[in-house]
Tab-separated table of C-alpha atoms in Angstrom:
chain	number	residue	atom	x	y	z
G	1	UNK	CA	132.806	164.550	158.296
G	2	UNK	CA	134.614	165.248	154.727
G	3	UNK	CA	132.966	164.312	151.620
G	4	UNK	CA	135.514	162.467	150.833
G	5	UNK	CA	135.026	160.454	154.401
G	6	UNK	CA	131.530	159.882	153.680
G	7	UNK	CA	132.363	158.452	150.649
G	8	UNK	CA	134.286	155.758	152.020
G	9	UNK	CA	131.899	154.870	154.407
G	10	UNK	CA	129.351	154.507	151.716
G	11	UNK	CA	131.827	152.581	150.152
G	12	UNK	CA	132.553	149.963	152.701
G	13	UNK	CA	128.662	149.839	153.061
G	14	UNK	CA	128.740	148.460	149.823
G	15	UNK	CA	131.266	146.125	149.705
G	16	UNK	CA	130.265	144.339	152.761
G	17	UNK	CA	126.453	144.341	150.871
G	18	UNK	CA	128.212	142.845	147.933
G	19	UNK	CA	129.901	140.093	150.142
G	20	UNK	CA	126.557	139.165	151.398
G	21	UNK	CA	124.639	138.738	148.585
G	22	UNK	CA	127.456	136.791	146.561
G	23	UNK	CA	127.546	134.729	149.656
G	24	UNK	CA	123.688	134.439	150.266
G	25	UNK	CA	123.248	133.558	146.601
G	26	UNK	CA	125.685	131.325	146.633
G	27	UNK	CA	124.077	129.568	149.628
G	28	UNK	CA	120.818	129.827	148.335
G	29	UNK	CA	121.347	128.221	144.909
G	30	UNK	CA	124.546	125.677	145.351
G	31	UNK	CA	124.625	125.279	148.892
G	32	UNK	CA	120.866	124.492	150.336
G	33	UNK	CA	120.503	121.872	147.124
G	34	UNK	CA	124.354	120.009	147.764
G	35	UNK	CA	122.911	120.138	151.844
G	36	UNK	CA	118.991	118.459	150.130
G	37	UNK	CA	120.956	115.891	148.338
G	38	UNK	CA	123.299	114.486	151.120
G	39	UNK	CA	120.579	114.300	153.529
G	40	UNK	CA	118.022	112.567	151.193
G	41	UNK	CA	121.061	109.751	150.270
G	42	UNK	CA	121.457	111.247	146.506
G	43	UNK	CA	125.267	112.305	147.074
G	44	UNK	CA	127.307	110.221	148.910
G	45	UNK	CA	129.597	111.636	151.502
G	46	UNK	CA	132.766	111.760	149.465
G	47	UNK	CA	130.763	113.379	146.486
G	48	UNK	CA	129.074	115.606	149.298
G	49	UNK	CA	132.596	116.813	150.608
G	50	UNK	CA	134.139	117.308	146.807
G	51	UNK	CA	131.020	119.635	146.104
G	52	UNK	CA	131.112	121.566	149.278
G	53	UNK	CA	134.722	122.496	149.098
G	54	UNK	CA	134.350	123.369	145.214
G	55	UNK	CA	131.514	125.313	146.416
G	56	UNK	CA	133.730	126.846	149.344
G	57	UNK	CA	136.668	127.804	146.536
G	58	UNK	CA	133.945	129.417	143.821
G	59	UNK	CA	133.052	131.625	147.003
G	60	UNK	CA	136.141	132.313	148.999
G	61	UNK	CA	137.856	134.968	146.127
G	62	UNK	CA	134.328	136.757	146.684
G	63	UNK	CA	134.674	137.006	150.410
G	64	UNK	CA	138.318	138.330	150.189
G	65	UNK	CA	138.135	140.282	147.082
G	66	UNK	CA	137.138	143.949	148.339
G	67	UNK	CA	138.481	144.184	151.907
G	68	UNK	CA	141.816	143.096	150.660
G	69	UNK	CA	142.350	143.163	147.097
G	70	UNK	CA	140.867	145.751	145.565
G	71	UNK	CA	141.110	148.395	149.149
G	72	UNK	CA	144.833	147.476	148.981
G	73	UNK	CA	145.546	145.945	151.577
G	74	UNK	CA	149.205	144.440	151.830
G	75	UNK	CA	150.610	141.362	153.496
G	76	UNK	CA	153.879	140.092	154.074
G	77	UNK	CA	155.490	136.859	155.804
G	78	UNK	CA	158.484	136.064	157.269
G	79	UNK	CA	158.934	132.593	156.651
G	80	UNK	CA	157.343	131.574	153.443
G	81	UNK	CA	159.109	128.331	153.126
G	82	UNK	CA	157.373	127.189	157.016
G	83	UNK	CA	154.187	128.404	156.056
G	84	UNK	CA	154.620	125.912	152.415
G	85	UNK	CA	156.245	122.584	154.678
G	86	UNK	CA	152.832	123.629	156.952
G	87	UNK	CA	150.674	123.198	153.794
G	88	UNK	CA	152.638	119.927	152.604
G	89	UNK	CA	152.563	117.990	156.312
G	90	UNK	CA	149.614	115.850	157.283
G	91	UNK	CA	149.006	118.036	159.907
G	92	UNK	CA	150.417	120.939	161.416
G	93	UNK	CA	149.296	123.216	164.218
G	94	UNK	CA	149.623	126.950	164.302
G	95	UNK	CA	149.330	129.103	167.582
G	96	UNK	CA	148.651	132.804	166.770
G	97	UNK	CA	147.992	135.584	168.517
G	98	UNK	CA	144.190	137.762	168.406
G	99	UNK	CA	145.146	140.981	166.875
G	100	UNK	CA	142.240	141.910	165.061
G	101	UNK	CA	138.592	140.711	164.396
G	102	UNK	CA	139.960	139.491	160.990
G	103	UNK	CA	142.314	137.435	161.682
G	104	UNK	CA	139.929	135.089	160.443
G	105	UNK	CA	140.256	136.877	156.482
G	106	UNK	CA	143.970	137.167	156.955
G	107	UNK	CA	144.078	133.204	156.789
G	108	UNK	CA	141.950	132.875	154.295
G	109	UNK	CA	143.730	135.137	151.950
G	110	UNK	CA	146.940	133.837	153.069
G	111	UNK	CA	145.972	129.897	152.130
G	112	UNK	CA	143.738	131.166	148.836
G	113	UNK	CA	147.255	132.517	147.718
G	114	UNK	CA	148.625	130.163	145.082
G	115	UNK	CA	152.054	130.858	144.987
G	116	UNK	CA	152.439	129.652	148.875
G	117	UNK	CA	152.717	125.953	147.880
G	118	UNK	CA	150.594	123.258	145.784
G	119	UNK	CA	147.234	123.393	147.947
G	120	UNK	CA	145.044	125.593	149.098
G	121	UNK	CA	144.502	126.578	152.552
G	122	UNK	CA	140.886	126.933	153.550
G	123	UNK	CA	139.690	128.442	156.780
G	124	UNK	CA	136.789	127.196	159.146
G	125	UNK	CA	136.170	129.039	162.149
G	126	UNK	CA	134.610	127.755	165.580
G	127	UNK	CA	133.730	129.088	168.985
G	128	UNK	CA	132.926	132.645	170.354
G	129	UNK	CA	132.433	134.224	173.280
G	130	UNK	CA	130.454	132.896	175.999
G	131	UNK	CA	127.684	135.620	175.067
G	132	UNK	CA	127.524	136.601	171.265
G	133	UNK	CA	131.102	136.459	170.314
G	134	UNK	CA	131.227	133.814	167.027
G	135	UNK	CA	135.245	134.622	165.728
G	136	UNK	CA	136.772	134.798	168.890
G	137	UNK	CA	138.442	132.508	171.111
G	138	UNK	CA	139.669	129.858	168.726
G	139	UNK	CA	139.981	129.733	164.608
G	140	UNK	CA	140.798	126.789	163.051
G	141	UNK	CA	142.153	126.671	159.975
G	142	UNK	CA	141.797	123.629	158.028
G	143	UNK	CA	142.555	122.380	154.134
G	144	UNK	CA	139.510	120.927	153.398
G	145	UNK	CA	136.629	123.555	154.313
G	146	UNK	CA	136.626	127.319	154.499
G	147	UNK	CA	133.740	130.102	155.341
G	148	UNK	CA	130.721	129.985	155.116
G	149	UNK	CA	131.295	126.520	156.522
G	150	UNK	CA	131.024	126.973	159.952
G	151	UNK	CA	130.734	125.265	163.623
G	152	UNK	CA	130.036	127.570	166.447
G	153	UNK	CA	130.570	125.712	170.067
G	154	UNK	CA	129.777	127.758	173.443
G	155	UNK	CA	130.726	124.649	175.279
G	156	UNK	CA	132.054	125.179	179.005
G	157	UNK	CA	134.663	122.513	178.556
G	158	UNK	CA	136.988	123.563	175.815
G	159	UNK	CA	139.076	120.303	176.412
G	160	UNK	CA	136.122	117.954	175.647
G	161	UNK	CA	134.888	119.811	172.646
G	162	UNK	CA	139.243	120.479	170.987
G	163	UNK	CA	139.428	116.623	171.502
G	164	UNK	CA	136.267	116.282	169.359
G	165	UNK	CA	137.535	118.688	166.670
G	166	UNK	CA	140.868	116.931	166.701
G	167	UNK	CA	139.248	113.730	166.511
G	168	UNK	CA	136.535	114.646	163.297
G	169	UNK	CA	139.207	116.681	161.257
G	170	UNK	CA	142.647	115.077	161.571
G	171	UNK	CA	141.134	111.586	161.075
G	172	UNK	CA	138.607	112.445	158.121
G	173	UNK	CA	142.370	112.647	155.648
G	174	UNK	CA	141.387	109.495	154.054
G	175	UNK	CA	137.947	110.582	152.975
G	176	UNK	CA	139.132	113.927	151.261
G	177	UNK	CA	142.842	113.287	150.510
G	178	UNK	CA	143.796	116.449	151.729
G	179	UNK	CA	146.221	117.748	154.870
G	180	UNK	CA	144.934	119.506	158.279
G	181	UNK	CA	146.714	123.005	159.056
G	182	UNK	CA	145.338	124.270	162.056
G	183	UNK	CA	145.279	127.674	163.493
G	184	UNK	CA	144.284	128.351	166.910
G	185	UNK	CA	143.972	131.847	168.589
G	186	UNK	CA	143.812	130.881	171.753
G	187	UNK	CA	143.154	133.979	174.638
G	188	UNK	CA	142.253	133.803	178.312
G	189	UNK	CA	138.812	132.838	178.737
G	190	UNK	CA	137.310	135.885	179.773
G	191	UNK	CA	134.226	137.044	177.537
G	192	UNK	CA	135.052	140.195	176.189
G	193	UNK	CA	138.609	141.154	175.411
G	194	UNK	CA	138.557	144.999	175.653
G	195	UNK	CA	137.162	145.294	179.009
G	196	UNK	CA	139.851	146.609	181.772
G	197	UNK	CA	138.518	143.418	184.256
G	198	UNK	CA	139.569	141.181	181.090
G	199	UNK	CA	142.830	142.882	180.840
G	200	UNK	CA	143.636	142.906	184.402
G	201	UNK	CA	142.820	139.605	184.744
G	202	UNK	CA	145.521	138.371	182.763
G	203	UNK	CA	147.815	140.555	184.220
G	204	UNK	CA	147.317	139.300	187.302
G	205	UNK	CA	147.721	135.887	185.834
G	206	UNK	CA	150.984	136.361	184.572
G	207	UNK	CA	152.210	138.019	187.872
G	208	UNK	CA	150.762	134.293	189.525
G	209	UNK	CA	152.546	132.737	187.209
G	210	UNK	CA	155.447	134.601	187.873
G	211	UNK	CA	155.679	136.624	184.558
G	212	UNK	CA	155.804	140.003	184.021
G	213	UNK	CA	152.656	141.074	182.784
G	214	UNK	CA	151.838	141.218	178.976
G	215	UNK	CA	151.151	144.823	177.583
G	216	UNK	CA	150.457	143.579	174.005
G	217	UNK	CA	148.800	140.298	173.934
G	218	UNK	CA	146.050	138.403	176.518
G	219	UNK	CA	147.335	135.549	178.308
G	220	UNK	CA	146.407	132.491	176.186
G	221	UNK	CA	143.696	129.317	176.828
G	222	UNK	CA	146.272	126.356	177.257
G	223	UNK	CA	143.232	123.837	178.954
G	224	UNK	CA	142.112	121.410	176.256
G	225	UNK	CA	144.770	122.209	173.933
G	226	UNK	CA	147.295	118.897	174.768
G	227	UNK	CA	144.896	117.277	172.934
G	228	UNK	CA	146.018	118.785	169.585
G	229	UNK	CA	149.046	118.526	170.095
G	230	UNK	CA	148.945	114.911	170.676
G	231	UNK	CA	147.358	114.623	167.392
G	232	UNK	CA	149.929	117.113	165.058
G	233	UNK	CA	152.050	114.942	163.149
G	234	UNK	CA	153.527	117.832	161.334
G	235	UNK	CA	154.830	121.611	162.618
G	236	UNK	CA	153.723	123.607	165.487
G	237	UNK	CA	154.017	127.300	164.378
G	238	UNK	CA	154.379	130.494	166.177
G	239	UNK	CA	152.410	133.001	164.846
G	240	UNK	CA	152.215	136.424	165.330
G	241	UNK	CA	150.539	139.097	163.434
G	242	UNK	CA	151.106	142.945	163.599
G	243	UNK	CA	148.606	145.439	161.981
G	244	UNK	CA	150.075	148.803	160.728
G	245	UNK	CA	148.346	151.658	159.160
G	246	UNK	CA	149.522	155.109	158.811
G	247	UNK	CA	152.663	153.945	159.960
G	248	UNK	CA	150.675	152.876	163.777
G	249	UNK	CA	150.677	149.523	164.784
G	250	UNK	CA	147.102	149.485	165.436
G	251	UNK	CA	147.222	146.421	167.443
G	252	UNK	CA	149.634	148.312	170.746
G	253	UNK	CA	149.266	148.428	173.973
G	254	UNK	CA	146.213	146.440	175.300
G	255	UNK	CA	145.412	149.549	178.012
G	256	UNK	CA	146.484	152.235	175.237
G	257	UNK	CA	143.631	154.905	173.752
G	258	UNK	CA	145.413	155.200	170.532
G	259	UNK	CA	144.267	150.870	170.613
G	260	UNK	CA	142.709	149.834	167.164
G	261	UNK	CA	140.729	146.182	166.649
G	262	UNK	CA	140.754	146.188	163.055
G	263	UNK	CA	137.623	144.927	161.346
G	264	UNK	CA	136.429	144.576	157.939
G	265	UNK	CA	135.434	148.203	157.747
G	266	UNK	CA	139.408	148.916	158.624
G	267	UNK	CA	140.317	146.914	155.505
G	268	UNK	CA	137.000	148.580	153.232
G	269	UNK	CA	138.730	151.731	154.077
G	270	UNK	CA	141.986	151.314	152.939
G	271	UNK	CA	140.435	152.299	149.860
G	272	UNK	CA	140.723	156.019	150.519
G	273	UNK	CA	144.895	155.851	151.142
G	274	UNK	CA	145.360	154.707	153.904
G	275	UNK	CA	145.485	150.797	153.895
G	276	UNK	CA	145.896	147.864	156.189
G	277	UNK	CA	149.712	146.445	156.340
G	278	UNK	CA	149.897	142.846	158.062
G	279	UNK	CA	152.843	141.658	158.871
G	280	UNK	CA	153.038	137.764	160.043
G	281	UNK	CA	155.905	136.296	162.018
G	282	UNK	CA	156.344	132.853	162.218
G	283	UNK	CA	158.534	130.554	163.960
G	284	UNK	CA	158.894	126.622	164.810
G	285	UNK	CA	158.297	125.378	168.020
G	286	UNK	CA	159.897	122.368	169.410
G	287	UNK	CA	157.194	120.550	171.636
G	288	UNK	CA	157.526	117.059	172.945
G	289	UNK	CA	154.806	114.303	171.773
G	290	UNK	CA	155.007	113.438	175.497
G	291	UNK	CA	154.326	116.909	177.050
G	292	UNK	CA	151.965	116.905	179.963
G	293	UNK	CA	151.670	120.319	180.778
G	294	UNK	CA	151.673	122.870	177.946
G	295	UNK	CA	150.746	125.726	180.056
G	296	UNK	CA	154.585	126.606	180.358
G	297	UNK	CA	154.845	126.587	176.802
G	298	UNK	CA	151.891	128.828	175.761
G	299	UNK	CA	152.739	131.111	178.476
G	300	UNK	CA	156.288	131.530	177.053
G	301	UNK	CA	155.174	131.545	173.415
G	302	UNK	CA	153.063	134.540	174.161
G	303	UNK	CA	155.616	136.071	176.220
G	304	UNK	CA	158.033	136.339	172.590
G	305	UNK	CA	154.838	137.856	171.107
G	306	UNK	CA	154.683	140.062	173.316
G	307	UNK	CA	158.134	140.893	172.587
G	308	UNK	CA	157.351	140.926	168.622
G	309	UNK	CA	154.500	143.619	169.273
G	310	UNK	CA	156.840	145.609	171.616
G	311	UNK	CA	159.585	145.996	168.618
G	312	UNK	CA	157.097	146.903	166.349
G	313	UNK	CA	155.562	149.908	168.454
G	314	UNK	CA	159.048	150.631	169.096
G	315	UNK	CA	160.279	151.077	165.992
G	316	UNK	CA	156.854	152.795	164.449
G	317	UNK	CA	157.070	155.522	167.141
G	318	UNK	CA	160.723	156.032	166.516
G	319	UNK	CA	160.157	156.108	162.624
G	320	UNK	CA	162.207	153.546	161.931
G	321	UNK	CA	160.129	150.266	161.220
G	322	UNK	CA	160.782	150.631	157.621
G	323	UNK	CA	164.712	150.581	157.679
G	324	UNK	CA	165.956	147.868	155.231
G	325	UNK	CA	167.315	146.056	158.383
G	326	UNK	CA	164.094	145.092	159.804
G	327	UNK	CA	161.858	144.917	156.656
G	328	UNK	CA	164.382	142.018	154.854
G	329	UNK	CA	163.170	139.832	156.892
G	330	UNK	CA	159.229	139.984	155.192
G	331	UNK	CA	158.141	138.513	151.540
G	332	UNK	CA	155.001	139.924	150.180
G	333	UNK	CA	152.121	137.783	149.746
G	334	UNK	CA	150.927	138.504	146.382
G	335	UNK	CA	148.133	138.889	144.432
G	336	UNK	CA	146.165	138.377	141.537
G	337	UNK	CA	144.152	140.923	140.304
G	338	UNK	CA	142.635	140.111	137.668
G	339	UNK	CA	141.535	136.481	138.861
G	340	UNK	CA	139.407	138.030	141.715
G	341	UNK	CA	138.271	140.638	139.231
G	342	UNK	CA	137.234	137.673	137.108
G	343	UNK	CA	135.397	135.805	140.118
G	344	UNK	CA	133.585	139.265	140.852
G	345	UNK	CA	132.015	139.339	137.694
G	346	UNK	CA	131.455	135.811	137.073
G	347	UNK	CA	129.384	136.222	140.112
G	348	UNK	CA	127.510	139.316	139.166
G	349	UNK	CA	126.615	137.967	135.499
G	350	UNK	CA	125.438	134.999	136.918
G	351	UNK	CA	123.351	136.771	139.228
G	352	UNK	CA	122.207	138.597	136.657
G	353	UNK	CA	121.328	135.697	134.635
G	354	UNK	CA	119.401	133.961	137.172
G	355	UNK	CA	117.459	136.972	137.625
G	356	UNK	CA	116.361	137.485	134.018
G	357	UNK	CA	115.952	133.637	133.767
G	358	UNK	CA	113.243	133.673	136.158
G	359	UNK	CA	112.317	137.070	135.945
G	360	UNK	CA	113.285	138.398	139.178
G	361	UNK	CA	115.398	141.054	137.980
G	362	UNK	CA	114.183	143.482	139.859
G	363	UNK	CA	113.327	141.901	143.554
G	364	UNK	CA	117.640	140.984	142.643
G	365	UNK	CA	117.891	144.807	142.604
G	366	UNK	CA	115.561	145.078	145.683
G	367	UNK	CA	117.108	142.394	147.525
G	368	UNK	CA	120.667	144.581	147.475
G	369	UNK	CA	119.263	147.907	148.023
G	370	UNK	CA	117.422	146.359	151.643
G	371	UNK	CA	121.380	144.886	152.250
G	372	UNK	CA	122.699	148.231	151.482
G	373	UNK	CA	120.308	150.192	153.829
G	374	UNK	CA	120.589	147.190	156.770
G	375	UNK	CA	124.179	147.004	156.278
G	376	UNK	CA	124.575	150.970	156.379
G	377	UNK	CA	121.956	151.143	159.207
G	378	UNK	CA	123.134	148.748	161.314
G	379	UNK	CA	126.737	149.575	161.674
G	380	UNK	CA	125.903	153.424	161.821
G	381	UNK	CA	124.080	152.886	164.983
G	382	UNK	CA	126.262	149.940	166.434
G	383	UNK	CA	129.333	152.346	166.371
G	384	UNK	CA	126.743	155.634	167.984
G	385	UNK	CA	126.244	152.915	170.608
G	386	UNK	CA	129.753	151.266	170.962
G	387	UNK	CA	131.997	154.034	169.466
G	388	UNK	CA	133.765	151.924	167.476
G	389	UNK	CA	133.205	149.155	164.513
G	390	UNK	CA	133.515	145.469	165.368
G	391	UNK	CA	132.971	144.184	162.514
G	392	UNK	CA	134.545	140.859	162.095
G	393	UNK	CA	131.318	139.528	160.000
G	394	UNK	CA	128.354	141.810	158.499
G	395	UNK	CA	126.079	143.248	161.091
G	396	UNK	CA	128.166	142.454	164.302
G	397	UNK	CA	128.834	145.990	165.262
G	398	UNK	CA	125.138	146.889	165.582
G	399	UNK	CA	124.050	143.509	167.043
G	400	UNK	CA	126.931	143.470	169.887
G	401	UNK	CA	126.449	147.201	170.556
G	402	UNK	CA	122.451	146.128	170.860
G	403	UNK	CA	122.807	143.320	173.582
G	404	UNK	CA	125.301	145.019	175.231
G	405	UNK	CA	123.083	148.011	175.491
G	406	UNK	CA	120.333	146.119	176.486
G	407	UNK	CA	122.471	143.984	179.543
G	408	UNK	CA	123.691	147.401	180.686
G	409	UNK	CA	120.435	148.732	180.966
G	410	UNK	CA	119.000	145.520	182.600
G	411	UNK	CA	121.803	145.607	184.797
G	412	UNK	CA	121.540	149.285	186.116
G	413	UNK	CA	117.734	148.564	186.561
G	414	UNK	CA	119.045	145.736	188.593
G	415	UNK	CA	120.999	147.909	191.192
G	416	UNK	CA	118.250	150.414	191.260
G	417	UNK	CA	115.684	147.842	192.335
């Protein structure tokens, strides 16, 4: 490994330390006490929901400002104008494809940007896998809360616990005065998406179904999903996202080697030259109120992105993705510098201040140096274990690559005995 390698890795070690501690300290100091004073009938809910998405917006440039800003990563949209009558509706609905293990940060950055419309969008994320899996199977993008806010569900009935969701969050507009967007990446149901018997499951699904099979995308979760669209007053969006770097599209073919789930650490390293590009495609979809079945309709929604991803590995390998032709058709989502710059340090001298205030300084300074080494540690020997990074939030490379150690090895006992 290059020096120049190693330096990148230390730097993404750092970042991602940086994001936790803003985040921890944020939690620790505005978060816990807002939490103390709902429970204990001092704020009222209203007041309770004003300070928590306040909270959410002081944090959320902190969360996006390394990975994307400042390690240059670029994004562009096809449809600007959908994506602002999304933000103005009531409610709108947005099925995307899972390209990545940020998808998650993609939205965020997307609805912190303020030249996409009058409001914010904020991002709250639900579900996981059916074993340790927390940003997986559906993300929900809302305009009222956004990370760290967050409600995991590892329910068996996905119908029951969407009709909930849809139920809590589209009729809570009158208490916070503020729209529902929703994005849902919806996949097949199987547990872990990069394993062949996932793959090949959904292949086989499609063939039932009388499709040919998907090389790009997994076949997506329709069950429990009518019930948001019953409730969507405003657009349902098509969305699909393509991740390029060094002219790859790193999210290809689902069976190819040359396959890249980009992470957090993808974005860290766009630092040393060679950053993320994300590309989002968006289209309406015209879905009856009265639709019964929406299994059809997923099914041929992820059949065009399918399609989408196709073109784009087409043109990449034939060198011609960036011909005016094709590239018209994206806007860049700006921007701005200097206000996450500002938020960084804002942070930090706060920090700082606290620290002196009470004299704690130094256990400050300790308290990022044990993130640091964790951080560092962690991931090193998650991707020795895994051979990759899956890092859609801190520490889940080494954790995953942990469990999934230890079930092989209880497995293979399991045969032996």
């Amino acid at each position: 490994m290059s020096l120049k390698s190693l330096a990148v890795k230390a730097y993404c070690h750092f970042a991602i330390s940086l994001l936790c501690i803003n985040v921890l300290f944020d939690l620790a100091f505005f978060g816990i006490p807002l939490f103390f004073f709902y429970k204990t009938r001092l704020l009222s809910p209203a007041h309770f929901l004003r300070g928590t998405t306040f909270l959410i917006n002081w944090t959320t440039p902190i969360v996006l400002a390394v990975p994307i800003v400042f390690s240059g990563t670029k994004l562009y949209c096809n449809d600007v104008d959908l994506l602002v009558e999304a933000k103005a509706s009531e409610s709108s609905l947005l099925l995307a494809n899972h390209g990545s293990r940020i998808d998650w940060m993609v939205g965020m950055f997307v609805g912190f940007a303020r030249n996409l419309g009058e409001d914010w969008l904020h991002v709250i994320s639900s579900c996981g896998e059916a074993s340790s899996r927390m940003l997986q199977l559906f993300k929900v993008t809302f305009k009222t809360s956004l990370l760290p806010a967050r409600e995991e569900c590892y329910s068996s009935r996905p119908k029951a616990w969407l009709l909930t969701l849809a139920q809590k969050t589209l009729s809570s507009k009158c208490e916070t005065r503020l729209c529902r967007l929703l994005l849902v990446l919806s996949l097949c149901s199987h547990s872990h998406d990069t394993l062949r018997s996932s793959i090949d499951a959904c292949r086989k699904f499609c063939v039932d179904q009388r499709y040919d099979p998907f090389d790009y995308v997994l076949t997506p979760r329709y069950k429990g999903s009518l019930c948001l669209l019953q409730n969507v007053k405003g657009p349902i969006i098509s969305v699909c996202i393509a991740y390029v770097r060094d002219g790859k599209l790193q999210n290809c073919k689902l069976l190819s080697p040359d396959r890249v789930v980009p992470d957090i650490y993808t974005l860290n390293e766009g630092v040393g030259g060679s950053p993320v590009e994300v590309y989002i495609h968006l289209k309406r979809i015209e879905i009856a109120q009265d639709v019964s079945d929406p299994k059809t309709i997923f099914l041929e929604n992820y059949k065009e992105k399918d399609s989408i991803l196709k073109k784009w590995d087409e043109l990449l390998l034939a060198g011609t993705a960036n011909s005016e032709s094709w590239m018209a058709q994206f806007t860049p989502i700006e921007s701005n510098r200097l206000e996450y710059a500002f938020y960084q340090i804002i942070h930090t001298l706060l920090m700082i201040a606290i620290g002196i205030t009470f004299d704690r300084l130094g256990a400050l300074a300790w308290a990022f140096g044990i993130l640091f080494f964790s951080v560092a540690s962690c991931h090193t020997i998650g991707s020795a274990l895994n051979s990759t990074s899956m890092e859609s939030v801190p520490f889940e490379t080494g954790i995953k690559a942990v469990v999934a150690y230890w079930l092989n090895a209880k497995a293979q006992k399991g045969k032996s005995d």
